Amino acid sequence: MTDVDFRQSSPPVSGPQTTNLADILERVLDKGIVIAGDIKVDLLDIELLTIRIRLFVASVDTAKKAGIDWWENDPALSSRASRSALRDENRALRERLKELETKTTDELPE
C-alpha cells in the first residue's frame, strides 16, 4: 500500500463570491438598468392595441444625468410643480376674465 499525500502546494480555489442585496441594489442604482418591452394585440393582421413598457431603475442622480426629471414637473408628485400649475391656471383665468369684462363693457349701450 502507498501513502497518499493530500496536502496541496497551492491555496485552495474559493467558491463564488457572495454579494448581498444591498450591494446589488447600490450597483444598479449607481449605473441604472433599463427594462423595455412591447405588447401587441393583432387580429387578422390588424393591430388593435400596442402597449410600450419602459422601466428605468436608477438613483435620482443617475436619472438626472440621463436627462430624466419628469417627477420635478408633475403636479401630482411635486409641490413646486403643483404651485406652478396653479399659478399658470390662475393667470389664464385672470386673462380670460379680463377678456370677458372687456367684451361686456364694449357691448353695453351708451
Short mmCIF file of C-alpha atoms in Angstrom, two decimals:
data_model
loop_
_atom_site.label_atom_id
_atom_site.label_comp_id
_atom_site.label_asym_id
_atom_site.label_seq_id
_atom_site.Cartn_x
_atom_site.Cartn_y
_atom_site.Cartn_z
CA MET A 1 0.00 0.00 0.00
CA THR A 2 1.12 3.52 -0.70
CA ASP A 3 0.71 6.58 1.39
CA VAL A 4 -1.14 9.38 -0.40
CA ASP A 5 -0.25 12.95 0.43
CA PHE A 6 -3.37 15.11 0.32
CA ARG A 7 -1.54 18.36 1.01
CA GLN A 8 -1.63 20.87 -1.78
CA SER A 9 1.15 23.23 -2.66
CA SER A 10 -1.18 26.00 -3.93
CA PRO A 11 -4.01 27.61 -1.95
CA PRO A 12 -7.46 26.10 -2.47
CA VAL A 13 -9.75 27.68 -5.04
CA SER A 14 -12.53 29.60 -3.33
CA GLY A 15 -16.16 29.28 -4.34
CA PRO A 16 -18.27 32.02 -5.88
CA GLN A 17 -18.23 35.36 -4.12
CA THR A 18 -21.42 36.12 -2.25
CA THR A 19 -22.99 39.52 -2.69
CA ASN A 20 -25.78 40.81 -0.55
CA LEU A 21 -28.87 42.57 -1.86
CA ALA A 22 -27.66 45.99 -0.72
CA ASP A 23 -24.51 45.70 -2.85
CA ILE A 24 -26.50 44.67 -5.91
CA LEU A 25 -29.02 47.48 -5.40
CA GLU A 26 -26.23 50.02 -4.98
CA ARG A 27 -24.63 48.91 -8.25
CA VAL A 28 -27.93 49.01 -10.14
CA LEU A 29 -28.87 52.44 -8.80
CA ASP A 30 -25.40 53.80 -9.49
CA LYS A 31 -25.32 52.65 -13.12
CA GLY A 32 -29.03 52.31 -13.86
CA ILE A 33 -30.84 49.50 -15.64
CA VAL A 34 -33.39 49.67 -18.44
CA ILE A 35 -36.12 47.11 -18.98
CA ALA A 36 -38.11 47.52 -22.18
CA GLY A 37 -40.92 45.58 -23.75
CA ASP A 38 -43.79 45.84 -26.19
CA ILE A 39 -47.15 44.14 -26.07
CA LYS A 40 -49.09 43.99 -29.33
CA VAL A 41 -52.56 42.63 -29.92
CA ASP A 42 -53.36 41.83 -33.55
CA LEU A 43 -56.48 40.33 -35.06
CA LEU A 44 -56.30 39.15 -38.68
CA ASP A 45 -53.19 41.28 -39.32
CA ILE A 46 -54.93 44.38 -37.91
CA GLU A 47 -53.17 45.97 -35.00
CA LEU A 48 -55.74 46.56 -32.27
CA LEU A 49 -53.57 47.56 -29.35
CA THR A 50 -49.93 48.36 -28.67
CA ILE A 51 -48.57 48.91 -25.18
CA ARG A 52 -44.97 50.01 -24.80
CA ILE A 53 -43.42 49.49 -21.42
CA ARG A 54 -40.16 51.15 -20.48
CA LEU A 55 -38.75 50.86 -16.99
CA PHE A 56 -35.61 52.71 -15.94
CA VAL A 57 -34.38 51.81 -12.46
CA ALA A 58 -31.72 54.20 -11.18
CA SER A 59 -30.94 56.68 -8.45
CA VAL A 60 -32.23 60.23 -8.79
CA ASP A 61 -28.74 61.50 -9.64
CA THR A 62 -28.22 58.85 -12.33
CA ALA A 63 -31.66 59.59 -13.80
CA LYS A 64 -30.92 63.32 -13.92
CA LYS A 65 -27.62 62.60 -15.70
CA ALA A 66 -29.65 60.63 -18.25
CA GLY A 67 -31.94 63.63 -18.73
CA ILE A 68 -34.91 62.16 -16.90
CA ASP A 69 -36.60 64.52 -14.43
CA TRP A 70 -40.34 64.18 -15.07
CA TRP A 71 -41.13 63.92 -11.36
CA GLU A 72 -39.99 67.54 -10.89
CA ASN A 73 -42.65 68.81 -13.34
CA ASP A 74 -45.54 66.52 -12.46
CA PRO A 75 -48.04 68.34 -10.19
CA ALA A 76 -49.10 65.04 -8.63
CA LEU A 77 -45.54 64.33 -7.48
CA SER A 78 -44.01 67.76 -6.83
CA SER A 79 -45.41 70.53 -4.66
CA ARG A 80 -43.32 73.04 -6.62
CA ALA A 81 -44.84 71.83 -9.89
CA SER A 82 -48.29 71.88 -8.30
CA ARG A 83 -47.89 75.51 -7.26
CA SER A 84 -46.59 76.36 -10.72
CA ALA A 85 -49.57 74.65 -12.37
CA LEU A 86 -51.98 76.54 -10.11
CA ARG A 87 -50.21 79.81 -10.88
CA ASP A 88 -50.46 79.15 -14.61
CA GLU A 89 -54.13 78.24 -14.34
CA ASN A 90 -54.82 81.33 -12.22
CA ARG A 91 -53.05 83.57 -14.76
CA ALA A 92 -55.03 82.03 -17.64
CA LEU A 93 -58.32 82.50 -15.78
CA ARG A 94 -57.50 86.15 -14.98
CA GLU A 95 -56.69 86.80 -18.66
CA ARG A 96 -59.95 85.14 -19.71
CA LEU A 97 -61.90 87.16 -17.13
CA LYS A 98 -60.30 90.40 -18.31
CA GLU A 99 -61.17 89.49 -21.92
CA LEU A 100 -64.81 88.80 -20.98
CA GLU A 101 -65.06 92.03 -18.98
CA THR A 102 -63.69 93.97 -21.92
CA LYS A 103 -66.22 92.40 -24.27
CA THR A 104 -69.05 93.13 -21.83
CA THR A 105 -68.14 96.82 -21.41
CA ASP A 106 -67.79 97.21 -25.18
CA GLU A 107 -71.28 95.77 -25.75
CA LEU A 108 -73.03 97.99 -23.18
CA PRO A 109 -75.21 100.74 -24.73
CA GLU A 110 -74.06 104.26 -24.01
#
